[in-house]
């Protein structure tokens, strides 16, 4: 009986302890699950590594060294921003924040080496090309991981085999991703080799991109319709914003007056451009001076029938007494500000939504509906980047470059939009789409970019403004010179 009582007492104790045991087990399981969740969360990639597909590395003993030019309006910006300067300007702050994030993510030190050189000078102490040549000859070029330079400078360095073929590191550098200017990068490849890339590390390329500005006040007054600009936006988004469609918005506004002998012009126009605008329009409407074959090898194309016909078409549109107009010298902006032109064709850098013009932004016009937009970036304004052929560790340089490019897109690009438009990037969906349309279609004319014609070459402009009956003979002579320059370039590199 006593044994029975002991057993019964023991059972009661067990029954009483069971809930506590279950509770402890549940607590333990919860703790284990929480620990597992924490461990799993720690394995989630940080956004920049998710974007690039790169594996996270600890390179805290390394220094990523970037060489850049700091003279001229077209030097890359925002680069090497101090904490003091970051407090003065939102775009500069974006550049500063990008750099700090780069260092936090990689552990590496980011070092900028600025040179007082001009991106587009080839000779003398202020020449970007000449100073890079000195670095190459002295062997000091191996200290640099990335060279930021003008495209014209890069063309010379490519021919001299001074840049790394980034295609060898295509597991690290994804130059066709949205955080690069992928259209320009594809154009800049030669023979399947990718020596240079560009992206959103500099706002200069975007600022120099050719686009169309519409004087919304004139447009509204002429059509007595506040919604006309929205109609234009829709045309642009539908890829129906052709030059012919643009000219139809004139509705009697333009007089098409001649430029007077003394240079005074008080005529009104539906569409105006600067003196260089003619050749820019030729390119954005689909014209080419040089193209690449299916092997990526360049050849002269300006004398193809399609280009000759396009030059004739443009000349017909901008001749004297036309409602479209090439302003003398660089006075297109002046004509626009004087309310004598409804549309202005030029660089995005002139756009300012906060001025008294009330201008709105559109892409460069198309030749045919359904064509792809081409926002030409001029040879004088475009900045690209490459890894020196003599770089001490090109694999590490490629890894750092990819992260740097992705961070630039994440930080700098939205802030540049914000400053340009004065509104939150995500709050105006249509204008955001228009802005992206321009930036995503930024492209180059490879002939002046690689030095096959001088960047200030006036031949195309002269063909357009000429009084000659045809353009064929002039273009034929022009093509012969370009062909010789292309062949020299190819022979120098031994493609």
XYZ file of C-alpha atoms in Angstrom:
495
model
C 0.000 0.000 0.000
C 2.811 2.358 0.855
C 4.466 1.555 -2.457
C 1.188 2.341 -4.272
C 0.977 5.693 -2.521
C 4.578 6.487 -3.506
C 3.878 5.596 -7.125
C 0.702 7.707 -7.130
C 2.578 10.656 -5.648
C 5.290 10.296 -8.278
C 2.689 10.290 -11.057
C 1.090 13.433 -9.667
C 4.472 15.176 -9.605
C 5.108 14.157 -13.227
C 1.672 15.420 -14.263
C 2.383 18.720 -12.551
C 5.811 19.018 -14.190
C 4.586 18.074 -17.691
C 3.272 21.565 -18.643
C 6.527 23.073 -17.470
C 8.497 20.567 -19.543
C 6.342 21.280 -22.598
C 6.736 25.019 -22.051
C 10.508 24.640 -21.774
C 10.553 22.541 -24.952
C 8.457 25.126 -26.782
C 10.738 27.899 -25.561
C 13.742 25.905 -26.690
C 12.192 25.250 -30.137
C 11.218 28.909 -30.461
C 14.726 29.925 -29.514
C 16.189 27.476 -32.007
C 13.816 28.684 -34.749
C 14.660 32.302 -33.934
C 18.341 31.475 -34.075
C 17.854 29.735 -37.426
C 15.878 32.695 -38.781
C 18.617 35.058 -37.644
C 21.239 32.874 -39.283
C 19.190 32.698 -42.490
C 18.612 36.468 -42.460
C 22.353 36.966 -42.185
C 22.749 35.088 -45.461
C 20.478 37.474 -47.387
C 22.549 39.520 -49.821
C 22.829 43.254 -49.381
C 20.967 45.149 -52.128
C 24.064 46.106 -54.112
C 25.267 42.484 -54.238
C 21.770 41.370 -55.180
C 21.798 43.931 -58.001
C 25.203 42.957 -59.372
C 25.213 39.255 -58.559
C 28.667 39.636 -57.025
C 29.781 37.782 -53.936
C 30.624 39.895 -50.926
C 34.365 40.171 -50.288
C 36.400 41.580 -47.462
C 39.137 43.605 -49.153
C 39.906 45.822 -46.202
C 43.653 45.778 -46.964
C 43.132 47.211 -50.468
C 42.990 50.723 -51.940
C 40.834 51.330 -55.038
C 42.546 54.171 -56.936
C 40.691 56.261 -59.540
C 42.416 58.760 -61.808
C 40.301 61.636 -63.159
C 40.589 65.084 -64.700
C 39.230 67.991 -62.675
C 39.412 70.826 -65.205
C 36.622 71.791 -67.616
C 32.884 71.640 -67.314
C 32.952 68.133 -68.768
C 35.262 66.588 -66.184
C 33.393 63.839 -64.256
C 31.189 65.037 -61.407
C 30.385 64.405 -58.579
C 33.851 62.982 -57.908
C 36.042 63.221 -54.768
C 33.441 65.187 -52.806
C 34.465 66.505 -49.390
C 32.119 66.376 -46.418
C 31.911 70.176 -46.523
C 30.938 70.251 -50.209
C 28.447 67.429 -49.660
C 26.453 69.715 -47.386
C 26.069 72.337 -50.145
C 24.465 70.336 -52.936
C 22.237 67.254 -53.094
C 24.002 65.706 -56.090
C 27.392 66.240 -54.468
C 26.048 64.645 -51.297
C 24.936 61.657 -53.367
C 28.495 61.280 -54.646
C 29.845 61.536 -51.115
C 27.344 58.974 -49.797
C 28.165 56.607 -52.660
C 31.838 56.697 -51.730
C 31.201 56.044 -48.065
C 28.883 53.160 -48.920
C 31.548 51.698 -51.206
C 34.041 51.719 -48.351
C 31.514 50.257 -45.905
C 30.567 47.423 -48.270
C 34.068 46.426 -49.329
C 36.266 47.570 -46.471
C 38.612 49.007 -49.101
C 39.768 52.603 -49.133
C 38.568 54.673 -52.076
C 41.289 57.017 -53.312
C 40.775 59.649 -56.007
C 43.796 61.080 -57.791
C 42.751 64.305 -59.530
C 44.851 65.911 -62.250
C 44.614 69.502 -63.473
C 44.179 68.439 -67.067
C 41.619 69.084 -69.781
C 39.750 65.988 -71.009
C 39.807 67.019 -74.662
C 43.329 68.425 -74.999
C 45.886 66.105 -76.602
C 49.036 68.204 -76.326
C 50.761 70.318 -73.687
C 50.923 70.225 -69.907
C 47.124 70.456 -69.527
C 46.410 67.488 -71.789
C 44.680 64.502 -70.243
C 46.123 62.211 -72.890
C 49.654 63.524 -72.388
C 49.585 63.084 -68.594
C 48.321 59.506 -68.924
C 51.136 58.860 -71.398
C 53.645 60.069 -68.798
C 52.148 57.652 -66.245
C 52.463 54.809 -68.747
C 56.052 55.616 -69.642
C 57.121 55.916 -66.001
C 55.356 52.711 -64.981
C 53.261 54.590 -62.425
C 50.102 53.650 -64.327
C 50.143 50.323 -62.456
C 49.133 52.200 -59.300
C 45.741 53.041 -60.810
C 42.703 50.773 -60.920
C 40.428 52.962 -63.051
C 41.004 55.794 -65.502
C 38.137 58.240 -66.028
C 38.719 60.040 -69.333
C 37.155 61.569 -72.401
C 36.108 59.160 -75.132
C 38.490 60.868 -77.549
C 41.387 60.177 -75.171
C 40.246 56.573 -74.772
C 40.306 56.037 -78.545
C 44.008 56.870 -78.649
C 44.743 54.631 -75.660
C 42.828 51.725 -77.215
C 44.898 51.988 -80.389
C 48.024 51.949 -78.220
C 46.845 48.808 -76.368
C 46.988 50.707 -73.074
C 43.595 49.545 -71.739
C 42.399 46.172 -70.425
C 39.824 44.208 -72.400
C 37.013 44.101 -69.825
C 35.415 41.166 -71.654
C 38.014 39.032 -69.912
C 36.234 39.875 -66.651
C 32.644 39.500 -67.794
C 31.924 37.475 -64.654
C 32.495 40.698 -62.709
C 31.704 43.598 -65.059
C 28.181 43.440 -66.508
C 28.290 46.479 -68.784
C 24.886 45.707 -70.312
C 23.039 46.096 -66.997
C 20.724 49.069 -66.314
C 23.207 50.649 -63.910
C 25.521 51.245 -66.882
C 24.886 53.315 -70.000
C 24.547 50.034 -71.876
C 23.824 51.546 -75.312
C 27.072 53.535 -75.270
C 28.996 50.540 -73.942
C 27.807 48.346 -76.794
C 28.751 51.002 -79.330
C 32.170 51.477 -77.767
C 33.096 47.798 -78.120
C 35.495 47.068 -80.963
C 35.894 43.627 -82.497
C 34.124 41.989 -79.560
C 36.470 43.642 -77.067
C 35.251 46.031 -74.365
C 37.977 48.469 -73.407
C 35.818 51.231 -71.962
C 32.507 51.540 -70.139
C 30.452 54.400 -68.836
C 27.645 54.790 -66.355
C 26.075 57.115 -63.829
C 29.257 57.942 -61.919
C 29.192 61.270 -63.749
C 26.237 63.531 -64.471
C 28.151 65.150 -67.332
C 27.110 62.540 -69.880
C 23.437 63.029 -69.045
C 23.746 66.821 -69.065
C 25.278 66.729 -72.533
C 22.714 64.351 -74.042
C 20.715 65.872 -76.903
C 16.982 66.105 -76.325
C 14.032 68.378 -77.114
C 12.689 71.134 -74.913
C 9.208 72.494 -75.504
C 8.159 76.003 -74.445
C 4.975 75.014 -72.686
C 3.717 78.603 -72.461
C 3.946 79.126 -76.224
C 2.515 75.687 -76.909
C -0.479 76.260 -74.644
C -1.172 79.764 -75.967
C -0.917 78.731 -79.618
C -3.261 75.779 -79.227
C -5.443 77.212 -76.459
C -5.058 73.871 -74.727
C -3.376 73.168 -71.386
C -3.152 69.457 -72.165
C -1.004 69.689 -75.303
C 2.184 68.836 -73.427
C 0.514 65.685 -72.089
C -0.330 64.796 -75.668
C 3.347 65.190 -76.565
C 4.358 63.030 -73.613
C 2.098 60.262 -74.870
C 3.497 60.539 -78.396
C 6.976 60.165 -76.917
C 6.053 57.135 -74.806
C 4.362 55.520 -77.813
C 7.474 56.132 -79.968
C 5.459 58.402 -82.280
C 7.317 61.624 -81.505
C 8.778 62.100 -84.998
C 10.201 65.285 -86.488
C 7.163 65.490 -88.762
C 4.831 65.167 -85.746
C 6.744 67.909 -83.931
C 6.515 70.305 -86.871
C 2.736 69.842 -87.036
C 2.446 71.605 -83.661
C 3.395 74.887 -85.330
C -0.218 75.850 -86.148
C 0.802 79.132 -87.759
C 3.241 80.262 -85.057
C 6.401 80.225 -87.202
C 7.227 82.913 -89.747
C 10.373 81.222 -91.066
C 12.135 84.583 -91.566
C 15.625 84.829 -93.012
C 18.609 85.761 -90.893
C 19.423 89.381 -91.723
C 22.840 90.426 -93.019
C 23.786 92.007 -89.689
C 23.060 88.785 -87.836
C 19.797 90.054 -86.377
C 17.021 87.532 -86.651
C 13.572 88.256 -85.241
C 11.722 85.471 -87.017
C 9.716 82.862 -85.170
C 10.180 79.120 -85.572
C 8.571 75.935 -84.463
C 11.947 74.161 -84.038
C 15.390 75.701 -83.418
C 18.883 74.304 -82.878
C 22.431 75.636 -82.516
C 25.000 75.550 -85.299
C 26.079 72.058 -84.273
C 22.473 70.960 -84.103
C 22.290 69.968 -87.752
C 24.815 67.189 -87.434
C 23.321 66.228 -84.066
C 19.890 65.988 -85.666
C 21.326 63.864 -88.477
C 22.611 61.398 -85.925
C 19.559 61.308 -83.652
C 17.272 60.738 -86.649
C 19.231 57.575 -87.424
C 22.136 58.814 -89.531
C 25.592 57.292 -89.159
C 29.091 58.340 -90.123
C 30.556 54.949 -89.205
C 29.009 51.624 -88.224
C 30.239 48.177 -87.156
C 29.867 44.896 -89.030
C 28.693 41.637 -87.420
C 32.233 41.056 -86.143
C 32.230 44.433 -84.396
C 34.732 45.927 -86.845
C 34.021 49.563 -87.816
C 33.566 50.797 -91.366
C 32.561 54.101 -92.973
C 28.835 54.434 -93.701
C 28.094 58.111 -94.268
C 28.084 57.612 -98.038
C 25.391 54.923 -97.881
C 22.244 55.931 -99.792
C 20.105 55.991 -96.612
C 22.445 58.556 -95.029
C 22.640 60.711 -98.135
C 18.834 60.735 -98.344
C 18.573 61.664 -94.664
C 21.013 64.565 -95.102
C 18.910 65.824 -98.021
C 15.748 65.531 -95.916
C 17.224 67.530 -93.028
C 18.584 70.182 -95.359
C 15.129 70.588 -96.840
C 13.647 71.103 -93.358
C 16.105 73.746 -92.120
C 16.761 75.832 -95.222
C 16.120 79.581 -95.199
C 12.506 80.605 -94.776
C 11.788 77.245 -93.170
C 9.799 76.892 -89.960
C 12.725 74.831 -88.591
C 15.892 76.773 -87.996
C 19.641 76.453 -87.377
C 20.547 79.488 -85.278
C 23.819 81.281 -86.102
C 26.747 80.465 -83.818
C 25.257 79.088 -80.584
C 22.209 81.294 -80.182
C 19.482 78.641 -80.127
C 18.987 79.064 -76.374
C 18.575 82.819 -76.878
C 15.926 82.298 -79.561
C 14.081 79.940 -77.229
C 14.256 82.276 -74.225
C 13.000 85.167 -76.367
C 9.885 83.085 -77.027
C 10.634 82.893 -80.737
C 10.760 79.115 -80.925
C 8.287 76.585 -79.612
C 10.796 73.719 -79.527
C 14.563 73.727 -78.910
C 16.920 70.909 -79.841
C 19.998 70.781 -77.618
C 21.679 69.382 -74.535
C 19.756 68.539 -71.400
C 22.089 70.819 -69.412
C 20.060 73.865 -70.477
C 16.860 72.505 -68.986
C 15.592 73.992 -65.731
C 12.050 73.446 -64.608
C 12.296 76.312 -62.121
C 13.087 79.106 -64.581
C 10.621 81.540 -66.153
C 10.433 79.718 -69.472
C 8.130 76.926 -68.293
C 9.896 74.462 -70.557
C 9.221 70.746 -70.545
C 11.454 67.883 -71.583
C 11.038 65.441 -74.474
C 13.439 63.036 -76.201
C 15.161 63.896 -79.462
C 12.647 63.382 -82.286
C 12.424 60.208 -84.354
C 12.588 59.882 -88.124
C 9.936 57.146 -88.317
C 7.309 56.018 -85.845
C 8.505 53.010 -83.910
C 12.198 53.877 -84.212
C 14.400 53.729 -81.127
C 15.341 57.045 -79.532
C 18.961 58.147 -79.783
C 20.019 60.797 -77.269
C 23.386 61.721 -78.747
C 26.207 62.429 -76.302
C 28.828 64.541 -78.026
C 32.489 63.620 -78.391
C 33.441 66.735 -76.451
C 31.227 65.971 -73.454
C 31.238 62.206 -72.929
C 33.307 60.598 -70.174
C 34.190 56.910 -70.071
C 36.273 54.682 -67.808
C 38.762 51.885 -68.337
C 41.217 49.744 -66.414
C 44.870 50.275 -67.417
C 46.465 47.353 -69.225
C 49.329 47.567 -66.710
C 47.014 47.569 -63.657
C 48.608 45.627 -60.786
C 45.441 43.616 -60.052
C 42.877 43.954 -62.894
C 40.599 41.272 -61.398
C 40.212 43.216 -58.151
C 39.860 46.463 -60.136
C 37.013 44.904 -62.144
C 35.245 43.785 -58.963
C 35.500 47.255 -57.406
C 34.457 48.967 -60.635
C 31.231 46.953 -60.819
C 30.282 47.890 -57.256
C 31.192 51.526 -57.879
C 29.036 51.689 -61.025
C 26.034 50.082 -59.325
C 26.295 52.414 -56.327
C 26.507 55.426 -58.641
C 23.235 54.410 -60.253
C 21.660 53.872 -56.853
C 22.812 57.161 -55.322
C 23.713 59.745 -57.990
C 21.145 59.154 -60.733
C 17.958 59.759 -58.637
C 19.433 62.879 -57.027
C 20.376 64.344 -60.393
C 16.779 63.822 -61.521
C 15.555 65.435 -58.321
C 17.711 68.520 -58.792
C 16.845 68.813 -62.480
C 13.098 68.560 -62.043
C 12.626 69.873 -58.525
C 10.231 67.065 -57.580
C 10.470 63.596 -56.154
C 11.601 61.123 -58.788
C 8.867 58.620 -57.988
C 6.039 61.139 -57.650
C 5.591 62.107 -61.290
C 5.438 58.854 -63.179
C 5.132 60.315 -66.687
C 8.028 62.783 -66.388
C 10.099 60.024 -64.792
C 9.391 57.845 -67.818
C 10.362 60.647 -70.210
C 13.589 61.276 -68.296
C 14.415 57.572 -68.334
C 13.621 57.455 -72.041
C 16.330 60.051 -72.667
C 18.908 58.538 -70.317
C 18.350 54.944 -71.404
C 18.905 55.911 -75.047
C 22.101 57.915 -74.548
C 24.419 57.012 -77.401
C 27.579 58.175 -79.159
C 28.754 58.763 -82.701
C 31.787 56.482 -82.779
C 33.546 58.384 -85.589
C 34.429 61.535 -83.587
C 34.572 59.599 -80.303
C 37.466 57.492 -81.565
C 39.117 60.298 -83.495
C 38.247 59.185 -87.025
C 36.920 62.708 -87.526
C 37.710 65.749 -85.442
C 35.112 66.355 -82.719
C 34.460 69.847 -84.110
C 34.231 68.526 -87.675
C 31.865 70.736 -89.649
C 31.383 68.592 -92.746
C 27.927 67.266 -91.877
C 26.765 70.726 -90.849
C 28.174 72.243 -94.030
C 26.440 69.613 -96.155
C 23.125 70.458 -94.502
C 23.462 74.227 -94.882
C 25.012 74.133 -98.352
C 23.263 75.629 -101.385
C 24.551 72.818 -103.612
C 21.965 70.861 -105.564
C 23.070 67.494 -104.154
C 25.031 66.244 -101.165
C 26.494 63.097 -102.736
C 29.834 64.419 -104.032
C 30.747 66.188 -100.781
C 29.870 63.130 -98.724
C 31.943 60.870 -100.995
C 35.107 62.890 -100.337
C 34.333 62.968 -96.631
C 33.880 59.180 -96.545
C 37.279 58.584 -98.153
C 39.073 60.476 -95.384
C 37.157 58.678 -92.634
C 37.894 55.294 -94.152
C 41.629 55.994 -94.113
C 41.444 56.989 -90.428
C 39.485 53.864 -89.496
C 41.999 51.618 -91.250
C 44.865 53.309 -89.395
C 43.071 52.754 -86.089
C 42.523 49.066 -86.841
C 46.096 48.570 -88.022
C 47.516 50.298 -84.941
C 45.702 47.920 -82.632
C 46.135 44.940 -84.973
C 42.511 43.803 -84.777
